[in-house]
Amino acid sequence: MTLEDWGWSPFFTEKFTPWEQSGYLPARVIRGEKNYFKVWSLQGELTVRFTGKVRHQAGGRADLPVVGDWVVIELQPNQRGIIHALLERKSSFSRNLPGTRKGKERIEQQVIAANVDLVFIVSGLDRDFNLRRIERYLTLVSSSGANAVILLNKTDLCERPAECKAQVEAIAGNSPVHLCMARSADQLDILFSYMQPGETIALLGSSGVGKSTILNGLLGEERQKIGAVSLSDGKGRHTTTHRELVLFPSGGILMDNPGMRELHLWGEAEDLAESFSDIESLAANCKFRNCRHKTEPGCAVIKAIEAGDLNSERLDSYHKLKDELSNLQQRR
Ligand SMILES: Nc1nc2c(ncn2[C@@H]2O[C@H](COP(=O)(O)OP(=O)(O)OP(=O)(O)O)[C@@H](O)[C@H]2O)c(=O)[nH]1
Ligand SMILES: [Mg+2]
Ligand SMILES: [Zn+2]
């Protein structure tokens, strides 16, 4: 195995220059536990912690290592080590973790994962199927700068998978959409065409949609634990509790993720230009440049809805996500 197999590139070689003479090693965070990390380095897998200095120098939580990060390690005996620094990220995706502190509402950026090249947005064709949620995921991915591929899993539980696929394609912009049945490793082969040596693909989606089943199906072994969905509400039981990188012998790295309970966006209103390119291009023909596509006269978006060319639920979803991002922008 080489560093390149794990995603190392000239970008990181350059970021590592200050440590070249230090005797420290570059390593990639492959799993995060509560108090330590598992990393991969040329010395194999190591269990590492970060120094107080790293915590101290971090401007906020967003500067602390997450799965996918490249870090600088001082090797210690017994496959242990200490993280001395975090190498600048090539990309990362974040969500907003809203909460309250001392009675005041506040926002916080949570970096979910770093250095991801592509995201498989997984959705189940059972009760999980929800176009609005897919739009939210697409917006999250577009904020991160990564590309997305949408996987509609559990075709066996859907009477008209082709129809669902067409509905998703209508909102997916340039992102490809594929149907699959991970439980019997059916139609997963196409996914290998997205896997490239040294490239990292993250599996994202609600709990129970089959992310871990897809990973196992591609790997051909029961690497990740799978959990049944609840019979009463069809939701998953948060079987995967840790983000983790898995290196494929055939090349490429997959990141399994826990299903996210809440997905608040972290980004800018401009990020919608990609995930809602249909609405944004219609908007170019609105009478007023600052048209909000609500009640303004001469609104090309409303006109498209009246003509049946645009779905009003999609416009509602656009407004909702735009408001969320604008509020966030104001607070930042
Ligand atoms: N019917 C059907 N069930 C599937 C399919 N793929 C996965 N499942 C089932 O869906 C359930 C959840 O699968 P997981 O792979 O654990 O889902 P996950 O997305 O990893 O869930 P979390 O780890 O909780 O986020 C399991 O019972 C799987 O057997 C499929 O194609 N068809
Ligand atoms: Mg899982
Ligand atoms: Zn308008």
CSV table of C-alpha atoms and ligand atoms in Angstrom, one decimal:
chain,number,residue,atom,x,y,z
A,1,MET,CA,0.0,0.0,0.0
A,2,THR,CA,1.2,3.5,-0.8
A,3,LEU,CA,0.2,6.9,0.5
A,4,GLU,CA,-1.3,7.5,-3.0
A,5,ASP,CA,-3.6,4.5,-2.6
A,6,TRP,CA,-5.0,6.3,0.5
A,7,GLY,CA,-5.5,9.5,-1.4
A,8,TRP,CA,-2.2,11.3,-1.0
A,9,SER,CA,-1.4,13.8,-3.8
A,10,PRO,CA,1.0,16.6,-4.7
A,11,PHE,CA,-1.4,18.9,-2.9
A,12,PHE,CA,-0.6,17.3,0.4
A,13,THR,CA,3.1,16.8,-0.4
A,14,GLU,CA,3.3,20.6,-0.6
A,15,LYS,CA,1.4,21.1,2.7
A,16,PHE,CA,3.7,18.6,4.4
A,17,THR,CA,6.9,20.5,3.3
A,18,PRO,CA,7.4,22.2,6.8
A,19,TRP,CA,7.6,18.7,8.4
A,20,GLU,CA,9.8,17.0,5.8
A,21,GLN,CA,12.9,17.1,8.1
A,22,SER,CA,11.0,16.5,11.3
A,23,GLY,CA,11.0,12.8,11.3
A,24,TYR,CA,7.2,12.9,11.6
A,25,LEU,CA,4.9,10.9,9.3
A,26,PRO,CA,1.9,11.8,7.2
A,27,ALA,CA,-1.2,9.7,8.0
A,28,ARG,CA,-4.8,9.6,7.1
A,29,VAL,CA,-7.6,9.5,9.7
A,30,ILE,CA,-9.6,6.4,8.9
A,31,ARG,CA,-11.8,6.3,12.0
A,32,GLY,CA,-12.6,8.6,14.9
A,33,GLU,CA,-13.4,7.4,18.4
A,34,LYS,CA,-14.3,9.5,21.4
A,35,ASN,CA,-10.8,10.1,22.6
A,36,TYR,CA,-8.6,8.8,19.9
A,37,PHE,CA,-8.3,8.2,16.2
A,38,LYS,CA,-7.3,5.4,14.0
A,39,VAL,CA,-5.0,6.5,11.2
A,40,TRP,CA,-3.2,4.8,8.3
A,41,SER,CA,0.5,5.6,7.7
A,42,LEU,CA,3.4,3.9,6.0
A,43,GLN,CA,4.0,2.3,9.4
A,44,GLY,CA,0.6,0.7,9.1
A,45,GLU,CA,-2.5,1.4,11.3
A,46,LEU,CA,-1.9,3.5,14.3
A,47,THR,CA,-3.9,4.6,17.3
A,48,VAL,CA,-3.3,8.3,17.9
A,49,ARG,CA,-4.3,11.3,20.0
A,50,PHE,CA,-3.8,15.0,19.4
A,51,THR,CA,-1.6,17.2,21.5
A,52,GLY,CA,-3.0,20.0,23.6
A,53,LYS,CA,-1.2,22.3,21.3
A,54,VAL,CA,-3.3,21.2,18.3
A,55,ARG,CA,-6.5,21.7,20.4
A,56,HIS,CA,-5.1,25.1,21.5
A,57,GLN,CA,-4.2,26.3,18.1
A,58,ALA,CA,-7.5,25.3,16.6
A,59,GLY,CA,-9.7,28.3,16.0
A,60,GLY,CA,-12.8,26.2,16.7
A,61,ARG,CA,-14.1,22.7,16.3
A,62,ALA,CA,-13.8,22.9,12.6
A,63,ASP,CA,-10.0,22.9,12.8
A,64,LEU,CA,-9.8,19.6,14.7
A,65,PRO,CA,-9.2,16.4,12.8
A,66,VAL,CA,-12.1,14.5,11.3
A,67,VAL,CA,-12.2,11.3,9.3
A,68,GLY,CA,-10.6,11.8,5.9
A,69,ASP,CA,-8.1,14.3,7.2
A,70,TRP,CA,-4.4,14.0,6.6
A,71,VAL,CA,-2.4,14.6,9.8
A,72,VAL,CA,1.2,14.9,10.9
A,73,ILE,CA,2.1,12.1,13.3
A,74,GLU,CA,5.0,11.5,15.7
A,75,LEU,CA,5.4,7.7,15.9
A,76,GLN,CA,5.4,6.1,19.4
A,77,PRO,CA,6.0,2.5,20.4
A,78,ASN,CA,3.2,-0.2,20.1
A,79,GLN,CA,1.6,1.3,16.9
A,80,ARG,CA,0.7,4.5,18.7
A,81,GLY,CA,1.3,8.1,17.9
A,82,ILE,CA,0.6,11.7,18.5
A,83,ILE,CA,-1.0,14.2,16.0
A,84,HIS,CA,1.1,17.3,15.8
A,85,ALA,CA,-0.8,19.1,13.0
A,86,LEU,CA,-3.6,18.9,10.6
A,87,LEU,CA,-2.8,19.4,6.9
A,88,GLU,CA,-5.0,21.8,5.0
A,89,ARG,CA,-8.0,20.2,3.5
A,90,LYS,CA,-8.6,19.8,-0.2
A,91,SER,CA,-12.3,19.8,0.5
A,92,SER,CA,-14.7,19.2,3.4
A,93,PHE,CA,-18.3,19.1,4.1
A,94,SER,CA,-20.1,20.6,7.0
A,95,ARG,CA,-23.5,20.9,8.5
A,96,ASN,CA,-24.8,23.4,11.0
A,97,LEU,CA,-25.4,22.2,14.5
A,98,PRO,CA,-27.8,24.8,15.8
A,99,GLY,CA,-28.3,24.9,19.6
A,100,THR,CA,-28.6,27.3,22.5
A,101,ARG,CA,-26.0,28.4,24.9
A,102,LYS,CA,-27.0,30.5,27.9
A,103,GLY,CA,-30.5,30.9,26.5
A,104,LYS,CA,-29.1,32.4,23.2
A,105,GLU,CA,-29.5,30.7,19.9
A,106,ARG,CA,-26.3,29.9,18.2
A,107,ILE,CA,-24.9,28.2,15.2
A,108,GLU,CA,-21.9,26.0,14.9
A,109,GLN,CA,-20.1,24.5,11.9
A,110,GLN,CA,-19.5,20.8,12.2
A,111,VAL,CA,-17.1,19.4,9.7
A,112,ILE,CA,-18.5,16.0,8.9
A,113,ALA,CA,-15.7,14.7,6.7
A,114,ALA,CA,-12.6,15.9,4.9
A,115,ASN,CA,-11.0,15.3,1.5
A,116,VAL,CA,-14.0,13.6,-0.1
A,117,ASP,CA,-14.0,13.6,-3.9
A,118,LEU,CA,-17.5,12.2,-4.6
A,119,VAL,CA,-20.6,11.5,-2.6
A,120,PHE,CA,-23.0,8.7,-3.1
A,121,ILE,CA,-26.3,10.0,-1.8
A,122,VAL,CA,-28.3,6.9,-0.9
A,123,SER,CA,-32.0,6.9,-0.6
A,124,GLY,CA,-34.3,3.9,0.0
A,125,LEU,CA,-37.2,3.3,-2.3
A,126,ASP,CA,-39.3,2.3,0.7
A,127,ARG,CA,-40.9,4.7,3.1
A,128,ASP,CA,-37.6,6.7,3.2
A,129,PHE,CA,-38.2,8.0,-0.4
A,130,ASN,CA,-38.4,11.8,-0.2
A,131,LEU,CA,-37.5,14.1,-3.1
A,132,ARG,CA,-37.2,17.1,-0.7
A,133,ARG,CA,-34.6,15.3,1.4
A,134,ILE,CA,-32.6,14.5,-1.7
A,135,GLU,CA,-32.6,18.2,-2.7
A,136,ARG,CA,-31.2,19.0,0.8
A,137,TYR,CA,-28.4,16.5,0.4
A,138,LEU,CA,-27.7,17.7,-3.1
A,139,THR,CA,-27.4,21.3,-1.7
A,140,LEU,CA,-25.1,20.1,1.1
A,141,VAL,CA,-22.8,18.4,-1.4
A,142,SER,CA,-22.8,21.3,-3.8
A,143,SER,CA,-21.6,23.5,-0.8
A,144,SER,CA,-18.7,21.2,-0.3
A,145,GLY,CA,-17.5,21.3,-3.9
A,146,ALA,CA,-17.7,17.6,-4.3
A,147,ASN,CA,-19.8,15.8,-7.0
A,148,ALA,CA,-22.8,13.7,-6.2
A,149,VAL,CA,-24.2,10.4,-7.5
A,150,ILE,CA,-27.7,9.4,-6.3
A,151,LEU,CA,-28.3,5.8,-5.5
A,152,LEU,CA,-31.9,4.6,-5.2
A,153,ASN,CA,-31.7,1.4,-3.2
A,154,LYS,CA,-34.2,-1.3,-2.3
A,155,THR,CA,-35.8,-1.5,-5.8
A,156,ASP,CA,-37.4,-4.7,-4.5
A,157,LEU,CA,-39.6,-2.6,-2.2
A,158,CYS,CA,-40.9,-0.3,-4.9
A,159,GLU,CA,-43.6,-1.1,-7.4
A,160,ARG,CA,-42.4,1.4,-10.0
A,161,PRO,CA,-38.7,2.0,-9.6
A,162,ALA,CA,-38.3,3.6,-13.1
A,163,GLU,CA,-40.9,6.2,-12.2
A,164,CYS,CA,-39.1,7.1,-9.0
A,165,LYS,CA,-35.9,7.3,-10.9
A,166,ALA,CA,-37.4,9.7,-13.4
A,167,GLN,CA,-38.7,11.9,-10.5
A,168,VAL,CA,-35.3,12.0,-9.0
A,169,GLU,CA,-33.6,12.7,-12.4
A,170,ALA,CA,-35.9,15.7,-12.7
A,171,ILE,CA,-34.4,17.3,-9.6
A,172,ALA,CA,-30.9,15.9,-9.9
A,173,GLY,CA,-29.3,18.4,-12.3
A,174,ASN,CA,-26.1,16.9,-13.6
A,175,SER,CA,-25.8,14.2,-11.0
A,176,PRO,CA,-26.3,10.7,-12.3
A,177,VAL,CA,-29.1,8.5,-10.7
A,178,HIS,CA,-28.8,4.7,-10.4
A,179,LEU,CA,-31.2,2.1,-9.1
A,180,CYS,CA,-29.9,-0.8,-7.0
A,181,MET,CA,-30.8,-3.6,-4.7
A,182,ALA,CA,-27.9,-3.8,-2.3
A,183,ARG,CA,-29.3,-6.7,-0.3
A,184,SER,CA,-28.6,-9.1,-3.1
A,185,ALA,CA,-25.7,-7.0,-4.4
A,186,ASP,CA,-27.8,-6.4,-7.5
A,187,GLN,CA,-26.9,-3.7,-10.0
A,188,LEU,CA,-24.0,-2.5,-7.8
A,189,ASP,CA,-21.4,-3.1,-10.6
A,190,ILE,CA,-22.0,0.3,-12.1
A,191,LEU,CA,-20.6,1.8,-8.9
A,192,PHE,CA,-17.2,0.5,-9.6
A,193,SER,CA,-17.0,2.8,-12.5
A,194,TYR,CA,-16.9,5.7,-10.1
A,195,MET,CA,-14.2,4.3,-7.9
A,196,GLN,CA,-10.7,5.4,-8.8
A,197,PRO,CA,-7.4,4.6,-7.0
A,198,GLY,CA,-6.8,7.3,-4.4
A,199,GLU,CA,-10.2,8.8,-4.7
A,200,THR,CA,-12.5,9.0,-1.7
A,201,ILE,CA,-16.3,8.4,-2.0
A,202,ALA,CA,-18.6,9.1,1.0
A,203,LEU,CA,-21.9,7.2,1.4
A,204,LEU,CA,-24.5,9.6,2.8
A,205,GLY,CA,-28.1,9.2,3.6
A,206,SER,CA,-30.6,8.5,6.4
A,207,SER,CA,-30.2,5.6,8.8
A,208,GLY,CA,-31.5,2.4,7.3
A,209,VAL,CA,-31.2,3.2,3.6
A,210,GLY,CA,-28.5,0.6,3.1
A,211,LYS,CA,-25.2,2.5,3.0
A,212,SER,CA,-23.4,-0.3,4.9
A,213,THR,CA,-25.1,-3.0,2.8
A,214,ILE,CA,-23.8,-1.2,-0.4
A,215,LEU,CA,-20.3,-1.1,1.0
A,216,ASN,CA,-20.4,-4.8,1.9
A,217,GLY,CA,-21.9,-5.7,-1.4
A,218,LEU,CA,-19.1,-3.9,-3.3
A,219,LEU,CA,-16.4,-5.3,-1.1
A,220,GLY,CA,-17.8,-8.8,-1.3
A,221,GLU,CA,-17.5,-9.3,2.5
A,222,GLU,CA,-19.5,-8.5,5.6
A,223,ARG,CA,-17.2,-5.7,6.7
A,224,GLN,CA,-19.8,-3.4,8.2
A,225,LYS,CA,-22.6,-4.3,10.6
A,226,ILE,CA,-26.1,-4.1,9.0
A,227,GLY,CA,-29.2,-3.3,11.0
A,228,ALA,CA,-32.9,-4.0,10.3
A,229,VAL,CA,-35.2,-1.0,9.9
A,230,SER,CA,-38.0,-0.6,12.4
A,231,LEU,CA,-41.3,-2.3,11.4
A,232,SER,CA,-43.4,0.5,12.9
A,233,ASP,CA,-41.9,3.5,11.1
A,234,GLY,CA,-39.5,2.1,8.6
A,235,LYS,CA,-36.6,4.1,10.0
A,236,GLY,CA,-33.2,2.7,10.6
A,237,ARG,CA,-31.7,2.2,14.0
A,238,HIS,CA,-28.4,4.0,13.6
A,239,THR,CA,-26.5,0.8,13.3
A,240,THR,CA,-23.3,2.5,12.0
A,241,THR,CA,-22.1,4.8,14.8
A,242,HIS,CA,-18.7,5.8,13.4
A,243,ARG,CA,-17.5,7.3,10.2
A,244,GLU,CA,-14.9,5.1,8.6
A,245,LEU,CA,-12.7,4.8,5.6
A,246,VAL,CA,-12.4,1.5,3.8
A,247,LEU,CA,-9.7,0.9,1.2
A,248,PHE,CA,-10.7,-1.3,-1.7
A,249,PRO,CA,-8.2,-3.8,-3.0
A,250,SER,CA,-9.4,-3.0,-6.5
A,251,GLY,CA,-8.6,0.7,-5.9
A,252,GLY,CA,-10.6,3.6,-4.3
A,253,ILE,CA,-11.7,4.4,-0.8
A,254,LEU,CA,-15.3,4.3,0.5
A,255,MET,CA,-16.4,6.2,3.6
A,256,ASP,CA,-19.3,4.7,5.5
A,257,ASN,CA,-21.2,7.2,7.6
A,258,PRO,CA,-23.8,7.0,10.3
A,259,GLY,CA,-27.3,8.1,9.2
A,260,MET,CA,-27.8,11.8,10.0
A,261,ARG,CA,-30.7,12.6,12.2
A,262,GLU,CA,-30.7,16.3,11.4
A,263,LEU,CA,-29.3,17.9,8.3
A,264,HIS,CA,-29.0,21.6,8.7
A,265,LEU,CA,-27.1,23.2,5.9
A,266,TRP,CA,-23.8,25.0,6.3
A,267,GLY,CA,-23.1,27.1,3.2
A,268,GLU,CA,-24.3,30.1,1.3
A,269,ALA,CA,-27.4,30.9,-0.6
A,270,GLU,CA,-25.3,30.9,-3.8
A,271,ASP,CA,-24.9,27.1,-3.3
A,272,LEU,CA,-28.4,26.7,-4.6
A,273,ALA,CA,-27.3,27.7,-8.1
A,274,GLU,CA,-26.1,24.1,-8.6
A,275,SER,CA,-28.8,22.1,-6.8
A,276,PHE,CA,-31.6,24.3,-8.2
A,277,SER,CA,-30.2,25.3,-11.5
A,278,ASP,CA,-33.6,24.9,-13.1
A,279,ILE,CA,-35.1,27.6,-10.9
A,280,GLU,CA,-32.1,29.8,-11.1
A,281,SER,CA,-32.1,29.8,-14.8
A,282,LEU,CA,-35.8,30.6,-15.0
A,283,ALA,CA,-35.2,33.4,-12.6
A,284,ALA,CA,-33.0,35.1,-15.1
A,285,ASN,CA,-36.2,36.0,-17.0
A,286,CYS,CA,-38.1,37.5,-14.0
A,287,LYS,CA,-39.1,41.2,-14.4
A,288,PHE,CA,-37.3,42.3,-11.3
A,289,ARG,CA,-33.7,41.3,-10.7
A,290,ASN,CA,-34.3,40.9,-6.9
A,291,CYS,CA,-37.5,38.9,-7.5
A,292,ARG,CA,-38.2,36.5,-4.6
A,293,HIS,CA,-40.5,34.4,-6.8
A,294,LYS,CA,-43.4,34.8,-4.3
A,295,THR,CA,-45.9,37.4,-5.4
A,296,GLU,CA,-44.0,39.7,-7.7
A,297,PRO,CA,-45.5,40.6,-11.0
A,298,GLY,CA,-43.6,39.3,-14.1
A,299,CYS,CA,-42.1,36.4,-12.2
A,300,ALA,CA,-40.9,33.8,-14.6
A,301,VAL,CA,-40.7,31.1,-11.9
A,302,ILE,CA,-44.3,31.5,-10.9
A,303,LYS,CA,-45.2,31.6,-14.6
A,304,ALA,CA,-43.5,28.2,-15.1
A,305,ILE,CA,-45.5,26.8,-12.2
A,306,GLU,CA,-48.7,28.0,-13.7
A,307,ALA,CA,-47.7,26.5,-17.1
A,308,GLY,CA,-47.0,23.2,-15.4
A,309,ASP,CA,-43.3,23.3,-16.2
A,310,LEU,CA,-42.2,23.5,-12.6
A,311,ASN,CA,-43.5,21.7,-9.5
A,312,SER,CA,-44.7,24.0,-6.8
A,313,GLU,CA,-43.3,21.7,-4.1
A,314,ARG,CA,-39.9,22.1,-5.6
A,315,LEU,CA,-40.2,25.9,-5.4
A,316,ASP,CA,-41.3,25.6,-1.7
A,317,SER,CA,-38.2,23.5,-1.1
A,318,TYR,CA,-36.1,26.1,-2.8
A,319,HIS,CA,-37.5,28.9,-0.6
A,320,LYS,CA,-37.0,26.9,2.5
A,321,LEU,CA,-33.4,26.0,1.8
A,322,LYS,CA,-32.7,29.6,0.7
A,323,ASP,CA,-34.2,31.0,3.9
A,324,GLU,CA,-32.1,28.6,5.9
A,325,LEU,CA,-28.9,29.5,4.2
A,326,SER,CA,-29.7,33.3,4.3
A,327,ASN,CA,-30.3,33.1,8.0
A,328,LEU,CA,-27.1,31.3,8.5
A,329,GLN,CA,-25.2,33.8,6.4
A,330,GLN,CA,-26.6,36.7,8.5
A,331,ARG,CA,-25.5,35.0,11.7
A,332,ARG,CA,-22.0,34.2,10.6
B,1,LIG,N1,-35.4,-5.0,0.9
B,1,LIG,C1,-34.2,-4.5,0.9
B,1,LIG,N2,-33.6,-4.3,2.0
B,1,LIG,C2,-32.3,-3.8,2.0
B,1,LIG,C3,-31.6,-3.5,0.8
B,1,LIG,N3,-30.4,-3.0,1.0
B,1,LIG,C4,-30.3,-3.0,2.4
B,1,LIG,N4,-31.5,-3.4,2.9
B,1,LIG,C5,-31.8,-3.6,4.4
B,1,LIG,O1,-31.9,-2.3,5.0
B,1,LIG,C6,-31.6,-2.4,6.4
B,1,LIG,C7,-30.6,-1.3,6.7
B,1,LIG,O2,-29.4,-1.5,6.0
B,1,LIG,P1,-28.0,-0.9,6.5
B,1,LIG,O3,-27.0,-1.2,5.4
B,1,LIG,O4,-27.7,-1.2,7.9
B,1,LIG,O5,-28.4,0.7,6.4
B,1,LIG,P2,-27.5,2.0,6.7
B,1,LIG,O6,-27.8,3.0,5.7
B,1,LIG,O7,-26.0,1.6,6.8
B,1,LIG,O8,-28.0,2.4,8.2
B,1,LIG,P3,-27.2,3.2,9.4
B,1,LIG,O9,-25.9,2.5,9.6
B,1,LIG,O10,-28.2,3.0,10.5
B,1,LIG,O11,-27.1,4.6,9.0
B,1,LIG,C8,-31.0,-3.8,6.6
B,1,LIG,O12,-32.0,-4.6,7.1
B,1,LIG,C9,-30.7,-4.2,5.1
B,1,LIG,O13,-30.7,-5.7,5.0
B,1,LIG,C10,-32.3,-3.8,-0.5
B,1,LIG,O14,-31.8,-3.6,-1.6
B,1,LIG,N5,-33.6,-4.3,-0.3
B,2,MG,MG,-24.6,1.7,8.3
B,3,ZN,ZN,-39.3,35.5,-9.9
